[in-house]
Tab-separated table of C-alpha atoms and ligand atoms in Angstrom:
chain	number	residue	atom	x	y	z
A	1	UNK	CA	27.106	13.651	-38.438
A	2	UNK	CA	27.382	9.802	-38.503
A	3	UNK	CA	30.137	9.141	-35.778
A	4	UNK	CA	27.698	10.550	-33.138
A	5	UNK	CA	26.291	7.849	-31.947
A	6	UNK	CA	23.454	9.743	-30.470
A	7	UNK	CA	22.550	10.929	-33.724
A	8	UNK	CA	22.255	7.461	-35.581
A	9	UNK	CA	20.202	6.115	-32.680
A	10	UNK	CA	17.863	8.766	-33.517
A	11	UNK	CA	17.866	8.332	-37.270
A	12	UNK	CA	18.410	4.412	-37.538
A	13	UNK	CA	16.162	3.353	-40.753
A	14	UNK	CA	13.039	6.085	-41.533
A	15	UNK	CA	12.287	6.528	-37.759
A	16	UNK	CA	13.624	9.869	-37.127
A	17	UNK	CA	12.664	11.283	-34.048
A	18	UNK	CA	13.299	13.609	-32.231
A	19	UNK	CA	16.034	14.154	-29.221
A	20	UNK	CA	15.141	13.814	-25.415
A	21	UNK	CA	16.404	13.883	-22.567
A	22	UNK	CA	17.576	10.704	-21.791
A	23	UNK	CA	15.729	9.723	-17.941
A	24	UNK	CA	17.599	7.168	-16.114
A	25	UNK	CA	16.935	8.516	-13.228
A	26	UNK	CA	14.826	5.506	-11.480
A	27	UNK	CA	18.546	3.602	-11.961
A	28	UNK	CA	19.902	5.854	-9.317
A	29	UNK	CA	19.506	4.560	-5.625
A	30	UNK	CA	20.410	5.535	-2.541
A	31	UNK	CA	23.202	3.539	-1.195
A	32	UNK	CA	26.009	3.933	1.457
A	33	UNK	CA	25.523	4.343	4.749
A	34	UNK	CA	22.231	6.636	4.747
A	35	UNK	CA	21.497	5.479	8.187
A	36	UNK	CA	24.221	7.607	10.059
A	37	UNK	CA	22.883	10.607	9.077
A	38	UNK	CA	19.887	9.642	12.249
A	39	UNK	CA	21.989	10.173	15.307
A	40	UNK	CA	21.150	7.324	17.142
A	41	UNK	CA	22.907	4.972	13.890
A	42	UNK	CA	25.184	7.147	13.571
A	43	UNK	CA	27.760	3.994	14.469
A	44	UNK	CA	25.490	0.902	13.600
A	45	UNK	CA	27.387	-0.408	10.402
A	46	UNK	CA	26.390	-1.821	8.174
A	47	UNK	CA	25.543	-5.695	8.833
A	48	UNK	CA	24.275	-4.687	11.307
A	49	UNK	CA	21.610	-2.256	9.692
A	50	UNK	CA	21.645	-5.220	8.014
A	51	UNK	CA	20.796	-7.922	10.436
A	52	UNK	CA	16.076	-8.028	10.456
A	53	UNK	CA	17.012	-8.377	13.976
A	54	UNK	CA	18.605	-5.436	14.831
A	55	UNK	CA	15.866	-3.870	12.368
A	56	UNK	CA	12.401	-5.240	14.431
A	57	UNK	CA	14.748	-4.935	18.348
A	58	UNK	CA	15.219	-0.840	17.396
A	59	UNK	CA	11.858	-0.887	15.776
A	60	UNK	CA	10.221	2.717	17.271
A	61	UNK	CA	6.822	1.580	18.466
A	62	UNK	CA	6.591	4.710	20.732
A	63	UNK	CA	7.092	8.744	20.422
A	64	UNK	CA	9.801	8.996	22.478
A	65	UNK	CA	11.982	6.500	21.474
A	66	UNK	CA	11.789	7.988	17.830
A	67	UNK	CA	13.198	11.751	19.558
A	68	UNK	CA	14.998	9.557	21.386
A	69	UNK	CA	16.696	8.314	18.125
A	70	UNK	CA	15.636	11.729	16.272
A	71	UNK	CA	17.748	14.014	19.277
A	72	UNK	CA	18.204	17.335	18.088
A	73	UNK	CA	17.526	16.806	14.664
A	74	UNK	CA	14.186	18.413	15.136
A	75	UNK	CA	12.345	20.573	16.328
A	76	UNK	CA	10.139	20.971	19.348
A	77	UNK	CA	7.246	22.575	17.290
A	78	UNK	CA	7.055	19.221	15.616
A	79	UNK	CA	6.927	16.451	18.077
A	80	UNK	CA	4.903	18.261	19.793
A	81	UNK	CA	2.615	17.937	16.899
A	82	UNK	CA	3.778	14.423	16.062
A	83	UNK	CA	2.069	13.552	19.897
A	84	UNK	CA	-1.066	15.984	19.351
A	85	UNK	CA	-1.449	13.282	15.407
A	86	UNK	CA	-1.309	10.462	16.857
A	87	UNK	CA	-3.565	11.546	19.482
A	88	UNK	CA	-5.930	11.853	17.192
A	89	UNK	CA	-5.010	9.236	14.911
A	90	UNK	CA	-6.641	5.483	14.217
A	91	UNK	CA	-2.994	3.492	13.593
A	92	UNK	CA	-0.884	3.471	15.874
A	93	UNK	CA	2.918	4.449	15.616
A	94	UNK	CA	5.036	1.620	14.466
A	95	UNK	CA	8.532	2.224	12.939
A	96	UNK	CA	10.904	0.095	11.001
A	97	UNK	CA	15.071	2.159	11.258
A	98	UNK	CA	15.130	1.357	7.817
A	99	UNK	CA	12.319	3.487	6.816
A	100	UNK	CA	13.052	6.156	9.722
A	101	UNK	CA	16.621	5.928	7.718
A	102	UNK	CA	15.100	7.414	4.396
A	103	UNK	CA	12.653	10.290	5.765
A	104	UNK	CA	14.505	13.545	5.974
A	105	UNK	CA	14.214	15.300	8.852
A	106	UNK	CA	15.765	18.535	7.585
A	107	UNK	CA	12.198	18.817	5.970
A	108	UNK	CA	9.533	16.227	7.677
A	109	UNK	CA	7.215	18.794	7.105
A	110	UNK	CA	6.740	18.310	3.477
A	111	UNK	CA	8.609	14.705	3.277
A	112	UNK	CA	6.675	12.033	0.980
A	113	UNK	CA	7.450	9.064	3.483
A	114	UNK	CA	6.757	10.862	7.046
A	115	UNK	CA	3.755	12.072	5.648
A	116	UNK	CA	2.037	7.955	5.200
A	117	UNK	CA	3.251	6.856	8.862
A	118	UNK	CA	3.324	10.140	10.973
A	119	UNK	CA	0.849	12.197	11.316
A	120	UNK	CA	0.685	15.918	12.447
A	121	UNK	CA	-1.723	18.131	14.275
A	122	UNK	CA	-0.751	20.803	11.652
A	123	UNK	CA	-1.856	18.278	8.623
A	124	UNK	CA	-5.262	17.147	10.188
A	125	UNK	CA	-8.015	18.325	7.784
A	126	UNK	CA	-11.901	17.462	9.334
A	127	UNK	CA	-13.065	14.503	8.102
A	128	UNK	CA	-16.456	13.559	5.033
A	129	UNK	CA	-19.059	13.548	6.469
A	130	UNK	CA	-19.437	9.727	4.351
A	131	UNK	CA	-16.054	8.650	5.621
A	132	UNK	CA	-16.387	5.435	7.226
A	133	UNK	CA	-13.750	2.766	9.595
A	134	UNK	CA	-14.699	0.096	7.702
A	135	UNK	CA	-15.246	1.497	4.592
A	136	UNK	CA	-15.078	-1.728	2.471
A	137	UNK	CA	-18.073	-3.907	4.457
A	138	UNK	CA	-15.239	-6.348	4.921
A	139	UNK	CA	-16.619	-7.661	7.876
A	140	UNK	CA	-20.171	-7.662	6.322
A	141	UNK	CA	-18.638	-9.781	3.435
A	142	UNK	CA	-17.034	-12.322	6.079
A	143	UNK	CA	-18.257	-15.664	6.472
A	144	UNK	CA	-15.063	-16.775	9.742
A	145	UNK	CA	-13.460	-14.031	11.570
A	146	UNK	CA	-10.614	-12.981	9.576
A	147	UNK	CA	-12.170	-14.255	5.969
A	148	UNK	CA	-13.435	-12.196	2.956
A	149	UNK	CA	-15.430	-13.772	0.305
A	150	UNK	CA	-16.906	-11.114	-1.711
A	151	UNK	CA	-15.787	-12.261	-4.981
A	152	UNK	CA	-16.921	-15.306	-6.755
A	153	UNK	CA	-13.358	-17.111	-6.892
A	154	UNK	CA	-11.208	-15.413	-4.966
A	155	UNK	CA	-11.131	-14.844	-1.008
A	156	UNK	CA	-9.087	-12.527	1.650
A	157	UNK	CA	-7.756	-14.263	4.139
A	158	UNK	CA	-6.104	-11.688	7.349
A	159	UNK	CA	-4.339	-13.461	8.760
A	160	UNK	CA	-3.091	-11.891	11.830
A	161	UNK	CA	-3.703	-7.735	12.638
A	162	UNK	CA	0.696	-7.300	12.954
A	163	UNK	CA	2.582	-4.991	10.604
A	164	UNK	CA	6.455	-4.053	10.312
A	165	UNK	CA	5.057	-1.133	10.132
A	166	UNK	CA	1.518	0.958	10.793
A	167	UNK	CA	0.642	3.228	8.042
A	168	UNK	CA	-1.501	6.659	8.858
A	169	UNK	CA	-4.005	5.024	5.788
A	170	UNK	CA	-4.879	1.287	6.838
A	171	UNK	CA	-8.312	0.362	5.298
A	172	UNK	CA	-8.260	-1.798	7.457
A	173	UNK	CA	-7.666	-0.291	10.545
A	174	UNK	CA	-11.014	-1.611	12.277
A	175	UNK	CA	-8.636	-4.382	13.212
A	176	UNK	CA	-4.601	-3.470	12.092
A	177	UNK	CA	-2.641	-1.843	15.240
A	178	UNK	CA	-2.654	-1.636	17.984
A	179	UNK	CA	-5.939	-0.115	19.481
A	180	UNK	CA	-5.443	3.553	19.670
A	181	UNK	CA	-6.783	6.850	21.722
A	182	UNK	CA	-9.816	6.604	18.905
A	183	UNK	CA	-10.065	3.190	17.590
A	184	UNK	CA	-10.758	0.239	19.740
A	185	UNK	CA	-9.435	-2.468	17.340
A	186	UNK	CA	-11.470	-6.173	16.365
A	187	UNK	CA	-8.725	-8.082	17.444
A	188	UNK	CA	-7.675	-10.645	15.054
A	189	UNK	CA	-4.421	-12.549	17.029
A	190	UNK	CA	-3.125	-15.451	14.846
A	191	UNK	CA	-4.713	-18.255	16.489
A	192	UNK	CA	-4.880	-21.789	14.762
A	193	UNK	CA	-8.566	-22.457	15.487
A	194	UNK	CA	-9.806	-19.132	13.590
A	195	UNK	CA	-7.445	-20.690	10.458
A	196	UNK	CA	-8.616	-23.934	10.959
A	197	UNK	CA	-12.481	-22.769	10.418
A	198	UNK	CA	-10.970	-20.472	7.358
A	199	UNK	CA	-9.011	-23.931	5.572
A	200	UNK	CA	-12.210	-26.093	6.136
A	201	UNK	CA	-14.572	-23.116	4.089
A	202	UNK	CA	-11.930	-23.093	1.781
A	203	UNK	CA	-12.330	-27.249	1.807
A	204	UNK	CA	-15.702	-26.374	0.861
A	205	UNK	CA	-16.146	-23.839	-1.857
A	206	UNK	CA	-14.706	-24.836	-4.423
A	207	UNK	CA	-15.308	-22.475	-6.438
A	208	UNK	CA	-12.532	-20.842	-4.806
A	209	UNK	CA	-9.293	-21.063	-6.684
A	210	UNK	CA	-7.619	-17.741	-5.340
A	211	UNK	CA	-6.176	-16.435	-2.051
A	212	UNK	CA	-4.919	-13.373	-0.833
A	213	UNK	CA	-2.525	-13.587	2.781
A	214	UNK	CA	-2.672	-10.535	4.297
A	215	UNK	CA	-3.824	-9.336	7.245
A	216	UNK	CA	-1.673	-8.261	7.830
A	217	UNK	CA	1.143	-8.731	6.971
A	218	UNK	CA	2.868	-11.716	6.053
A	219	UNK	CA	6.241	-10.140	7.185
A	220	UNK	CA	4.572	-10.802	10.805
A	221	UNK	CA	4.256	-14.561	10.739
A	222	UNK	CA	6.622	-17.015	11.507
A	223	UNK	CA	8.405	-19.311	9.018
A	224	UNK	CA	6.714	-21.973	10.172
A	225	UNK	CA	3.432	-20.385	9.772
A	226	UNK	CA	3.643	-19.604	6.215
A	227	UNK	CA	4.660	-23.251	5.793
A	228	UNK	CA	1.564	-24.041	7.840
A	229	UNK	CA	-0.393	-21.550	5.739
A	230	UNK	CA	0.745	-22.240	1.934
A	231	UNK	CA	1.362	-25.616	2.262
A	232	UNK	CA	-2.304	-26.424	3.455
A	233	UNK	CA	-3.350	-23.711	0.785
A	234	UNK	CA	-1.517	-26.318	-1.831
A	235	UNK	CA	-3.546	-29.044	-0.564
A	236	UNK	CA	-6.884	-27.734	-1.669
A	237	UNK	CA	-7.279	-29.442	-5.046
A	238	UNK	CA	-9.240	-26.024	-6.668
A	239	UNK	CA	-6.567	-23.621	-5.208
A	240	UNK	CA	-5.264	-22.606	-8.163
A	241	UNK	CA	-3.080	-19.115	-7.265
A	242	UNK	CA	-2.357	-17.421	-3.764
A	243	UNK	CA	-0.993	-14.458	-3.076
A	244	UNK	CA	1.317	-13.355	0.155
A	245	UNK	CA	0.927	-9.306	0.479
A	246	UNK	CA	3.574	-7.602	2.291
A	247	UNK	CA	4.694	-3.786	3.136
A	248	UNK	CA	7.677	-5.511	4.236
A	249	UNK	CA	9.387	-5.185	0.943
A	250	UNK	CA	9.294	-2.364	1.307
A	251	UNK	CA	9.854	-1.176	4.707
A	252	UNK	CA	13.264	-4.157	5.625
A	253	UNK	CA	13.937	-5.442	2.600
A	254	UNK	CA	17.178	-6.724	5.043
A	255	UNK	CA	14.858	-9.770	6.275
A	256	UNK	CA	14.709	-10.815	2.285
A	257	UNK	CA	18.709	-10.392	3.252
A	258	UNK	CA	19.310	-12.328	6.573
A	259	UNK	CA	16.393	-13.726	7.930
A	260	UNK	CA	17.136	-16.902	5.976
A	261	UNK	CA	14.744	-20.240	7.397
A	262	UNK	CA	11.855	-17.194	6.717
A	263	UNK	CA	13.156	-16.301	2.443
A	264	UNK	CA	13.605	-20.720	2.316
A	265	UNK	CA	9.669	-21.104	3.701
A	266	UNK	CA	8.037	-18.674	1.376
A	267	UNK	CA	10.496	-19.939	-1.772
A	268	UNK	CA	9.820	-23.744	-0.856
A	269	UNK	CA	5.986	-23.069	-0.823
A	270	UNK	CA	6.474	-21.029	-3.914
A	271	UNK	CA	8.765	-24.036	-5.377
A	272	UNK	CA	6.013	-26.556	-4.212
A	273	UNK	CA	3.669	-24.044	-5.914
A	274	UNK	CA	5.472	-24.432	-9.281
A	275	UNK	CA	5.980	-28.747	-8.946
A	276	UNK	CA	1.204	-28.609	-8.606
A	277	UNK	CA	1.721	-25.842	-11.162
A	278	UNK	CA	0.002	-23.197	-8.668
A	279	UNK	CA	0.727	-20.224	-8.684
A	280	UNK	CA	2.390	-18.813	-5.626
A	281	UNK	CA	3.441	-14.588	-5.459
A	282	UNK	CA	3.995	-12.144	-2.777
A	283	UNK	CA	2.312	-8.619	-3.376
A	284	UNK	CA	4.195	-5.681	-1.974
A	285	UNK	CA	3.412	-1.983	-1.644
A	286	UNK	CA	5.809	0.838	-2.229
A	287	UNK	CA	4.243	3.750	-2.317
A	288	UNK	CA	6.741	6.235	-2.924
A	289	UNK	CA	10.013	5.797	-5.721
A	290	UNK	CA	12.156	6.761	-2.424
A	291	UNK	CA	11.770	4.177	-0.434
A	292	UNK	CA	13.455	2.054	-2.874
A	293	UNK	CA	17.533	1.663	-2.329
A	294	UNK	CA	20.576	-0.177	-3.199
A	295	UNK	CA	19.289	-2.596	-0.827
A	296	UNK	CA	16.398	-2.938	-1.681
A	297	UNK	CA	17.722	-4.216	-5.440
A	298	UNK	CA	20.059	-6.370	-3.459
A	299	UNK	CA	17.144	-8.157	-2.009
A	300	UNK	CA	14.278	-8.374	-4.914
A	301	UNK	CA	16.857	-9.740	-6.819
A	302	UNK	CA	17.405	-12.320	-4.244
A	303	UNK	CA	13.640	-13.002	-4.279
A	304	UNK	CA	14.067	-12.447	-8.580
A	305	UNK	CA	16.264	-15.462	-8.861
A	306	UNK	CA	13.876	-17.851	-6.378
A	307	UNK	CA	11.673	-17.501	-9.033
A	308	UNK	CA	8.778	-15.089	-7.725
A	309	UNK	CA	7.071	-12.873	-9.178
A	310	UNK	CA	6.537	-9.451	-6.827
A	311	UNK	CA	3.592	-7.139	-7.921
A	312	UNK	CA	3.233	-3.835	-6.173
A	313	UNK	CA	0.168	-2.412	-4.874
A	314	UNK	CA	0.208	1.263	-3.814
A	315	UNK	CA	-2.616	4.113	-2.860
A	316	UNK	CA	-2.325	7.097	-4.713
A	317	UNK	CA	-1.697	9.600	-1.320
A	318	UNK	CA	-1.484	13.741	-1.503
A	319	UNK	CA	1.558	15.249	-1.182
A	320	UNK	CA	2.779	11.718	-1.093
A	321	UNK	CA	2.909	9.980	-5.207
A	322	UNK	CA	-0.182	12.556	-6.230
A	323	UNK	CA	2.304	13.704	-8.769
A	324	UNK	CA	3.001	12.291	-12.131
A	325	UNK	CA	6.212	13.001	-12.294
A	326	UNK	CA	7.313	10.851	-8.984
A	327	UNK	CA	3.901	8.019	-10.167
A	328	UNK	CA	6.123	7.687	-13.406
A	329	UNK	CA	9.552	7.541	-11.182
A	330	UNK	CA	7.956	4.892	-9.222
A	331	UNK	CA	6.242	2.455	-12.077
A	332	UNK	CA	10.060	2.911	-14.054
A	333	UNK	CA	11.722	2.362	-10.620
A	334	UNK	CA	9.443	-0.518	-9.536
A	335	UNK	CA	9.824	-2.011	-13.095
A	336	UNK	CA	13.286	-2.022	-13.284
A	337	UNK	CA	13.785	-3.668	-9.901
A	338	UNK	CA	11.777	-6.832	-11.653
A	339	UNK	CA	8.724	-5.759	-8.741
A	340	UNK	CA	5.786	-5.081	-11.518
A	341	UNK	CA	2.898	-2.269	-10.226
A	342	UNK	CA	0.305	-3.865	-10.113
A	343	UNK	CA	-2.616	-1.456	-8.752
A	344	UNK	CA	-2.568	1.692	-7.630
A	345	UNK	CA	-5.720	2.789	-5.246
A	346	UNK	CA	-8.207	5.815	-4.800
A	347	UNK	CA	-7.882	6.261	-1.183
A	348	UNK	CA	-10.503	5.197	-0.009
A	349	UNK	CA	-13.221	6.592	2.625
A	350	UNK	CA	-11.722	5.935	5.859
A	351	UNK	CA	-11.518	8.160	8.905
A	352	UNK	CA	-8.944	10.899	10.183
A	353	UNK	CA	-6.453	11.062	7.183
A	354	UNK	CA	-8.305	13.175	4.824
A	355	UNK	CA	-4.794	15.470	3.814
A	356	UNK	CA	-3.863	12.484	2.229
A	357	UNK	CA	-7.254	11.692	0.313
A	358	UNK	CA	-6.830	13.056	-3.387
A	359	UNK	CA	-10.311	13.950	-5.700
A	360	UNK	CA	-11.270	10.892	-8.542
A	361	UNK	CA	-10.470	13.443	-11.181
A	362	UNK	CA	-6.614	13.834	-9.818
A	363	UNK	CA	-5.907	10.035	-10.065
A	364	UNK	CA	-7.795	9.916	-13.138
A	365	UNK	CA	-5.014	13.018	-14.648
A	366	UNK	CA	-2.443	11.130	-13.283
A	367	UNK	CA	-3.792	7.439	-14.882
A	368	UNK	CA	-3.428	9.694	-17.683
A	369	UNK	CA	-0.199	10.314	-17.581
A	370	UNK	CA	1.339	7.448	-15.971
A	371	UNK	CA	0.154	5.302	-19.229
A	372	UNK	CA	2.066	5.028	-21.842
A	373	UNK	CA	5.414	5.895	-20.465
A	374	UNK	CA	7.348	2.233	-19.994
A	375	UNK	CA	6.165	-1.648	-20.559
A	376	UNK	CA	1.955	-1.820	-20.737
A	377	UNK	CA	2.799	-5.083	-18.360
A	378	UNK	CA	4.810	-2.559	-16.453
A	379	UNK	CA	1.733	-0.119	-15.889
A	380	UNK	CA	-0.579	-0.249	-12.823
A	381	UNK	CA	-3.811	-0.258	-12.954
A	382	UNK	CA	-5.999	2.352	-11.244
A	383	UNK	CA	-8.807	1.163	-9.405
A	384	UNK	CA	-11.602	2.651	-6.651
A	385	UNK	CA	-12.541	-0.518	-3.893
A	386	UNK	CA	-16.079	1.158	-4.514
A	387	UNK	CA	-17.089	2.004	-0.754
A	388	UNK	CA	-20.109	-0.141	0.022
A	389	UNK	CA	-18.279	-3.691	-1.377
A	390	UNK	CA	-18.659	-3.123	-4.603
A	391	UNK	CA	-15.357	-3.621	-6.074
A	392	UNK	CA	-13.193	-2.751	-7.265
A	393	UNK	CA	-13.164	-0.846	-10.426
A	394	UNK	CA	-11.216	1.792	-12.694
A	395	UNK	CA	-10.940	5.256	-11.885
A	396	UNK	CA	-12.175	6.343	-15.203
A	397	UNK	CA	-15.329	4.365	-15.570
A	398	UNK	CA	-17.783	6.083	-13.248
A	399	UNK	CA	-21.414	6.429	-14.024
A	400	UNK	CA	-21.603	9.770	-13.027
A	401	UNK	CA	-19.450	12.640	-11.818
A	402	UNK	CA	-20.381	16.020	-10.437
A	403	UNK	CA	-16.735	18.223	-9.693
A	404	UNK	CA	-18.599	20.636	-7.989
A	405	UNK	CA	-19.970	18.427	-5.630
A	406	UNK	CA	-17.439	15.374	-6.131
A	407	UNK	CA	-19.641	13.217	-5.725
A	408	UNK	CA	-18.961	9.792	-8.163
A	409	UNK	CA	-21.251	7.015	-8.670
A	410	UNK	CA	-19.725	3.938	-9.846
A	411	UNK	CA	-21.920	0.407	-11.161
A	412	UNK	CA	-21.234	-3.295	-10.042
A	413	UNK	CA	-23.228	-5.314	-12.489
A	414	UNK	CA	-20.905	-8.248	-10.962
A	415	UNK	CA	-21.680	-7.192	-7.242
A	416	UNK	CA	-25.322	-6.150	-8.002
A	417	UNK	CA	-26.589	-4.870	-11.604
A	418	UNK	CA	-28.992	-1.891	-10.058
A	419	UNK	CA	-26.434	-0.969	-6.289
A	420	UNK	CA	-25.148	1.916	-6.945
A	421	UNK	CA	-21.484	2.775	-5.025
A	422	UNK	CA	-21.295	6.134	-4.433
A	423	UNK	CA	-17.366	7.956	-3.570
A	424	UNK	CA	-16.725	11.526	-2.398
A	425	UNK	CA	-13.902	14.028	-3.368
A	426	UNK	CA	-12.372	15.803	-0.129
A	427	UNK	CA	-14.632	18.677	0.442
A	428	UNK	CA	-11.549	20.954	0.725
A	429	UNK	CA	-9.762	20.137	-2.942
A	430	UNK	CA	-13.809	21.106	-4.403
A	431	UNK	CA	-14.752	24.966	-5.561
A	432	UNK	CA	-16.175	27.282	-2.999
A	433	UNK	CA	-20.215	26.518	-4.475
A	434	UNK	CA	-19.163	22.763	-3.768
A	435	UNK	CA	-17.732	23.175	-0.522
A	436	UNK	CA	-20.514	25.660	0.366
A	437	UNK	CA	-23.166	22.269	-0.373
A	438	UNK	CA	-21.708	20.188	1.694
A	439	UNK	CA	-21.322	23.196	4.621
A	440	UNK	CA	-24.511	22.422	4.305
A	441	UNK	CA	-25.818	18.791	6.730
A	442	UNK	CA	-29.762	19.463	5.597
A	443	UNK	CA	-28.448	18.830	2.448
A	444	UNK	CA	-26.212	16.267	2.136
A	445	UNK	CA	-28.946	12.744	1.923
A	446	UNK	CA	-30.044	15.120	-1.263
A	447	UNK	CA	-26.983	15.893	-2.696
A	448	UNK	CA	-25.997	12.640	-3.450
A	449	UNK	CA	-29.408	10.569	-4.169
A	450	UNK	CA	-29.445	13.434	-7.006
A	451	UNK	CA	-25.922	11.788	-8.061
A	452	UNK	CA	-27.710	8.362	-7.887
A	453	UNK	CA	-30.339	9.827	-10.136
A	454	UNK	CA	-28.422	11.327	-13.024
A	455	UNK	CA	-25.958	7.477	-13.607
B	501	PLP	C1	-8.794	-6.983	-4.262
B	501	PLP	C2	-9.375	-7.792	-3.116
B	501	PLP	C3	-9.106	-9.509	-3.447
B	501	PLP	C4	-8.178	-9.100	-4.733
B	501	PLP	O1	-8.893	-8.738	-5.910
B	501	PLP	P1	-7.555	-8.345	-6.690
B	501	PLP	O2	-8.619	-7.483	-8.225
B	501	PLP	O3	-7.557	-9.618	-7.678
B	501	PLP	O4	-6.185	-7.965	-6.890
B	501	PLP	C5	-10.018	-10.274	-2.881
B	501	PLP	N1	-10.635	-10.285	-1.748
B	501	PLP	C6	-11.357	-8.780	-2.034
B	501	PLP	C7	-12.155	-8.538	-0.025
B	501	PLP	C8	-10.278	-8.045	-2.485
B	501	PLP	O5	-10.444	-6.639	-2.001
B	502	SF4	S1	1.478	-2.736	5.474
B	502	SF4	FE1	-0.698	-2.255	4.916
B	502	SF4	S2	-2.310	-3.754	6.144
B	502	SF4	FE2	-0.088	-2.945	7.353
B	502	SF4	S3	-0.552	-0.882	7.809
B	502	SF4	FE3	-0.096	-0.056	6.727
B	502	SF4	S4	-1.388	-0.972	4.852
B	502	SF4	FE4	-2.919	-1.475	6.827
């Protein structure tokens, strides 16, 4: 029927396509006073909720405060599981009211946002014997405290150790956040003498063109600190690119709307960079499509209007985003908000989060289901940051992968052509035969040696 616009759409020219269900779910963002579902925020109006100072002041850092905010919403058994879970965790507790409001407290056990920040003793699994506190050996490649120089032309600068939230799975749990019962941290403060040492090192290393300013988190830096870091780096002639890394865009988007001094500092550095033909961008960290709300959209619009590129990197997390449909929704929603999906990381081999790690083959499957869904430049690379400091590798590029033992072996000729970098799938995802092999400690070294010999 020529008058039916839909049938025409599908028969334009010689291209006849099967009609597909129209899929625009990624454009449907949470709006309205969704936070009023939380007992403590019942009377909070939009203006207050969008005030970044109110968000910071009401951020939750202790379980008793969390329980006071939620009141009757969750059960005593849940409270108990959180307290026990935190006692065994490497990361301290910190949540913004925004994130608390996005969690479905009717079903917190299976909520993908809750899983990222609040450990439950009932779901924790025993660590793989090959997990480490600093799995990437960042401190071994560190010429100055808080600066990792692993790649030829780029460095990672950890400005300080605070974030607006603390993720259970943080790969920098050796330093980021407050001490926990499990981990006494290598504290990295925003000390200006240490920053001066970092700047001196960069001035003396003309091969460095690219600085990742991370942490810790750019949202935890004051406006004048953003300007200091930005201007100092822009003044070093060979530095061509910098990225301000922040989880804040995902967990505290209102800061971009209401902290004008901070926003102007960032936009000012980006603008000055453009005049100098240098690239100043923001890298952020959305893990699940539900973290994007209508507030996020307004925040991203403001950033886009300022001409600042935002890219996303996240971790593939079991029970959070290890599902092809969720990943596709995340990727399309981010593209819709002008955030470019950049990396999805295989979970690092860190302690205390075995229940969040996925098998490498799961990550490969999700990559296959994601690629081809939307614009290629909005499709992330799925990478593994190889344990032991081999750097990032495409998850499909292993030399050897044994699905029974869960051991995969990677090569990184840029780093060291002879070295082999080994990753281990979570034991509970292995077939019974593989689980039995890992149950015998005496076999472990041999399993690894066998895998390396086949690579
Ligand atoms: C990831 C990383 C970088 C940046 O790498 P890109 O692939 O360019 O995003 C720089 N330094 C270190 C130590 C890193 O881990
Ligand atoms: S925001 Fe980033 S650095 Fe901070 S705790 Fe989370 S993963 Fe770690």
